[in-house]
Amino acid sequence: MKRLPLFVLGLAASRLVVPVSAGAAPVATTDDSCTATGHGTSYTLSVTIPSDAPAQYGFAVSSRGGRVTNIALAADQGTFSTRSLPNGASGAWITLSPVLPGSAVLDVTTDGPIDGQFTVTPASSSSPAYFAPLPCPLSGTAAPPKASFTVGRLASYDPGARAWRLRVTIPGAGTVYATEPEPSVGTGSSKQVTQKPLVQSRRVGLSSAGTVTLTLRPTARGAAQLTTKRALAVRLDVVYAPKGGRAGTKIVDLTLEK
């Protein structure tokens, strides 16, 4: 999907332009705001995006004390990346389409407790690849526990559908989906490439507790590998977003055999 350039002449007067260093391209602000809750190694970051903000394709996150090891934005499919990050950031969640204005909730995992605040840097789709960073102070209120759910250890192949079925059991109403957390390079520059997944799946929801089945279909890259191999080795982020609650994520390693 081709993305439109974001940095154009004629930005609104209220939108500041901040030079990052001598000779560097100017970086626009987004007027986003952010607050964080949580403790230990599990945190929730709530980013408020104004209705007139420029289009944003995810967020890079840095922190005081602990290093960011994983990020998930439950409402938007994307990729966790540790490459081509802005200064100080240790991870980013890059989306396939612009994050809608309003409240974007990021589930952030770190390798240790955070001291005081995070820094969030919204992602652009063109060079510079990121907007100006914004502070995300940590409040004293602990985040609610992540949703608990169970992912099947094996995915069965359906010859008729030419896809694999993965069962996920959830404790209440909500939505389930899976993505491959493949490392990505950059956020849209013509000289940068994002690693394409081997399989893809659609979101599945239930209005009550029960078991949902994710259909994992091979992408063009996955189908090409299957012509020489009889199996695909994939690592998936399986996300359960409960209705009115905090999303939970589980990483599973699967060998998908025909």
Coordinates of C-alpha atoms in Angstrom, one line a residue:
M1 CA 0.0 0.0 0.0
K2 CA 1.5 3.3 -1.1
R3 CA 1.5 6.0 1.7
L4 CA 1.1 9.6 1.0
P5 CA 3.9 12.0 2.1
L6 CA 3.3 13.7 5.4
F7 CA 5.8 16.5 5.5
V8 CA 4.5 19.2 3.2
L9 CA 4.7 23.0 3.1
G10 CA 1.9 24.8 4.7
L11 CA 1.6 23.0 8.0
A12 CA -0.9 24.7 10.4
A13 CA 0.6 27.6 12.3
S14 CA 0.0 25.9 15.6
R15 CA 2.1 22.9 14.5
L16 CA 5.7 23.7 15.5
V17 CA 8.7 22.6 13.5
V18 CA 11.7 21.5 15.6
P19 CA 15.2 21.2 14.2
V20 CA 16.8 18.0 15.5
S21 CA 20.4 18.9 14.8
A22 CA 22.5 21.2 12.5
G23 CA 21.9 20.3 8.9
A24 CA 19.1 17.8 9.8
A25 CA 15.6 18.0 8.3
P26 CA 13.0 19.8 10.4
V27 CA 10.7 17.6 12.5
A28 CA 7.1 18.5 12.9
T29 CA 5.2 18.1 16.2
T30 CA 1.8 16.3 16.3
D31 CA 0.3 17.9 19.4
D32 CA -0.4 14.4 20.8
S33 CA -0.4 13.8 24.6
C34 CA 0.3 10.7 26.6
T35 CA 0.0 9.2 30.1
A36 CA 1.2 5.8 31.3
T37 CA 0.2 3.4 34.0
G38 CA 1.7 0.1 35.3
H39 CA 4.5 -1.3 37.3
G40 CA 7.3 -3.9 37.1
T41 CA 7.7 -4.8 33.5
S42 CA 4.1 -4.3 32.2
Y43 CA 2.7 -0.9 31.3
T44 CA -0.2 0.7 29.4
L45 CA 0.5 4.0 27.4
S46 CA -2.6 6.0 26.4
V47 CA -1.7 8.4 23.5
T48 CA -4.4 11.0 22.6
I49 CA -4.2 12.0 19.0
P50 CA -6.0 15.3 18.0
S51 CA -8.5 15.2 15.1
D52 CA -6.3 17.6 13.1
A53 CA -3.0 15.8 13.8
P54 CA -0.9 14.5 10.8
A55 CA -1.3 10.8 9.9
Q56 CA 0.8 8.6 12.2
Y57 CA 1.9 5.1 11.5
G58 CA 2.7 3.8 15.0
F59 CA 5.0 4.9 17.8
A60 CA 8.6 4.4 19.0
V61 CA 9.0 4.2 22.8
S62 CA 12.0 4.9 25.1
S63 CA 12.0 4.6 28.9
R64 CA 14.0 5.5 31.9
G65 CA 15.3 2.5 33.9
G66 CA 14.0 -0.4 31.8
R67 CA 14.5 -1.3 28.1
V68 CA 11.4 -1.8 25.9
T69 CA 11.2 -5.4 24.8
N70 CA 7.7 -5.5 23.2
I71 CA 4.9 -3.2 22.1
A72 CA 1.4 -4.0 20.9
L73 CA -1.3 -1.6 19.7
A74 CA -4.4 -3.8 20.0
A75 CA -6.6 -1.7 17.6
D76 CA -4.1 -1.7 14.7
Q77 CA -2.2 -4.5 13.1
G78 CA 1.4 -3.8 12.7
T79 CA 5.0 -4.9 13.4
F80 CA 7.2 -4.6 16.4
S81 CA 10.6 -3.2 15.2
T82 CA 14.0 -2.6 16.8
R83 CA 15.6 -1.0 13.7
S84 CA 15.9 2.5 12.4
L85 CA 14.6 4.0 15.7
P86 CA 14.8 7.6 16.8
N87 CA 17.5 8.5 19.4
G88 CA 17.0 6.8 22.7
A89 CA 14.1 4.5 21.6
S90 CA 14.5 0.7 22.1
G91 CA 11.4 -0.4 20.3
A92 CA 8.6 0.7 18.0
W93 CA 5.2 -0.6 16.8
I94 CA 4.8 0.3 13.1
T95 CA 1.3 0.1 11.7
L96 CA 0.1 -0.8 8.1
S97 CA -2.4 2.1 8.0
P98 CA -2.7 5.4 9.9
V99 CA -3.7 5.3 13.5
L100 CA -7.1 6.9 13.9
P101 CA -7.5 10.1 15.9
G102 CA -8.6 9.6 19.5
S103 CA -7.0 7.4 22.1
A104 CA -4.4 4.8 21.0
V105 CA -3.6 2.3 23.7
L106 CA -0.2 0.7 23.7
D107 CA 0.7 -2.4 25.8
V108 CA 4.4 -2.0 26.5
T109 CA 6.7 -4.7 28.0
T110 CA 10.1 -3.8 29.5
D111 CA 13.0 -5.7 31.0
G112 CA 12.8 -3.7 34.3
P113 CA 10.9 -1.1 36.3
I114 CA 10.5 2.4 34.8
D115 CA 11.7 5.5 36.5
G116 CA 9.2 8.4 36.1
Q117 CA 8.2 8.4 32.5
F118 CA 8.4 7.1 28.9
T119 CA 9.1 9.1 25.8
V120 CA 6.8 8.4 22.8
T121 CA 7.8 9.4 19.2
P122 CA 5.0 9.1 16.6
A123 CA 6.0 7.5 13.3
S124 CA 5.7 9.2 9.9
S125 CA 5.5 7.5 6.5
S126 CA 8.2 9.6 4.9
S127 CA 11.6 11.2 5.7
P128 CA 12.1 12.2 8.5
A129 CA 10.6 8.8 9.6
Y130 CA 9.4 10.2 13.0
F131 CA 7.7 13.3 14.3
A132 CA 9.0 15.2 17.4
P133 CA 8.9 13.1 20.7
L134 CA 6.5 13.7 23.5
P135 CA 6.7 12.9 27.2
C136 CA 4.5 10.1 28.6
P137 CA 4.6 10.4 32.5
L138 CA 3.9 7.4 34.6
S139 CA 1.1 7.9 37.1
G140 CA 0.8 6.2 40.4
T141 CA -2.2 4.1 39.3
A142 CA -1.3 0.5 38.4
A143 CA -2.7 -0.8 35.1
P144 CA -5.3 -3.5 35.2
P145 CA -4.0 -7.0 34.7
K146 CA -3.7 -8.2 31.1
A147 CA -6.5 -10.5 29.8
S148 CA -5.8 -14.2 30.3
F149 CA -6.4 -16.6 27.4
T150 CA -5.1 -19.8 25.9
V151 CA -3.6 -20.5 22.5
G152 CA -3.5 -24.0 21.0
R153 CA 0.0 -25.5 20.7
L154 CA -0.6 -26.8 17.2
A155 CA -2.3 -25.5 14.0
S156 CA -4.1 -28.1 11.8
Y157 CA -4.0 -27.9 8.1
D158 CA -7.2 -27.7 6.1
P159 CA -6.6 -28.9 2.5
G160 CA -9.9 -27.5 1.2
A161 CA -9.1 -24.0 2.5
R162 CA -5.4 -24.3 1.8
A163 CA -4.8 -22.8 5.3
W164 CA -4.1 -23.7 8.9
R165 CA -6.5 -23.5 11.8
L166 CA -5.3 -22.2 15.2
R167 CA -7.7 -22.4 18.2
V168 CA -7.7 -19.7 20.8
T169 CA -9.9 -19.9 24.0
I170 CA -10.9 -16.6 25.5
P171 CA -12.6 -15.9 28.9
G172 CA -15.1 -13.3 27.6
A173 CA -16.3 -11.1 24.7
G174 CA -13.5 -9.7 22.6
T175 CA -11.5 -9.9 19.4
V176 CA -8.5 -12.1 18.6
Y177 CA -5.9 -11.7 15.8
A178 CA -2.4 -12.8 15.1
T179 CA 0.6 -11.1 13.4
E180 CA 4.2 -12.0 12.8
P181 CA 6.6 -9.8 14.8
E182 CA 9.2 -9.8 12.1
P183 CA 11.9 -7.1 12.4
S184 CA 11.2 -4.2 10.0
V185 CA 13.6 -1.6 8.5
G186 CA 12.3 1.9 8.6
T187 CA 8.7 3.2 8.2
G188 CA 8.1 3.9 4.6
S189 CA 11.1 5.4 2.9
S190 CA 11.7 4.2 -0.7
K191 CA 15.1 2.9 0.3
Q192 CA 13.8 0.9 3.3
V193 CA 12.1 -2.5 3.3
T194 CA 9.7 -4.1 5.8
Q195 CA 10.0 -7.8 6.1
K196 CA 6.9 -9.5 4.7
P197 CA 5.1 -12.1 6.8
L198 CA 4.8 -15.8 5.8
V199 CA 1.1 -16.1 6.8
Q200 CA -1.8 -13.7 7.5
S201 CA -5.0 -13.9 9.3
R202 CA -8.2 -11.9 9.9
R203 CA -9.6 -10.7 13.2
V204 CA -12.2 -13.0 14.8
G205 CA -14.5 -11.9 17.6
L206 CA -17.0 -13.5 20.1
S207 CA -19.7 -11.9 22.1
S208 CA -19.1 -14.2 25.1
A209 CA -16.5 -16.7 26.4
G210 CA -15.5 -19.5 24.1
T211 CA -13.1 -20.7 21.5
V212 CA -12.3 -18.9 18.2
T213 CA -10.4 -20.3 15.3
L214 CA -7.9 -18.2 13.5
T215 CA -7.3 -19.0 9.9
L216 CA -3.7 -18.7 8.9
R217 CA -3.3 -18.4 5.1
P218 CA 0.1 -18.3 3.4
T219 CA 1.2 -15.0 1.8
A220 CA 2.9 -14.9 -1.5
R221 CA 6.2 -15.2 0.3
G222 CA 4.9 -18.1 2.3
A223 CA 3.6 -19.9 -0.7
A224 CA 6.9 -19.4 -2.5
Q225 CA 8.7 -21.1 0.5
L226 CA 6.2 -24.0 0.4
T227 CA 7.2 -24.8 -3.1
T228 CA 10.6 -25.9 -1.8
K229 CA 9.7 -26.8 1.7
R230 CA 6.7 -28.8 3.1
A231 CA 6.5 -26.6 6.2
L232 CA 6.7 -23.0 7.4
A233 CA 8.3 -22.0 10.7
V234 CA 6.6 -18.9 12.1
R235 CA 6.5 -16.9 15.3
L236 CA 3.2 -15.2 15.9
D237 CA 2.0 -12.5 18.3
V238 CA -1.5 -13.7 19.2
V239 CA -3.5 -10.8 20.7
Y240 CA -6.8 -11.0 22.6
A241 CA -8.5 -7.6 23.0
P242 CA -11.4 -8.0 25.5
K243 CA -14.4 -5.8 25.4
G244 CA -13.8 -2.9 27.8
G245 CA -10.6 -4.4 29.1
R246 CA -6.8 -4.4 28.5
A247 CA -5.4 -6.5 25.6
G248 CA -3.1 -9.4 26.3
T249 CA -0.5 -10.8 24.0
K250 CA 1.1 -14.2 23.7
I251 CA 4.0 -15.2 21.4
V252 CA 3.8 -18.7 19.9
D253 CA 6.2 -20.6 17.7
L254 CA 4.5 -22.9 15.2
T255 CA 5.6 -25.3 12.5
L256 CA 2.9 -25.2 9.8
E257 CA 2.9 -28.5 7.9
K258 CA 0.7 -29.5 5.0

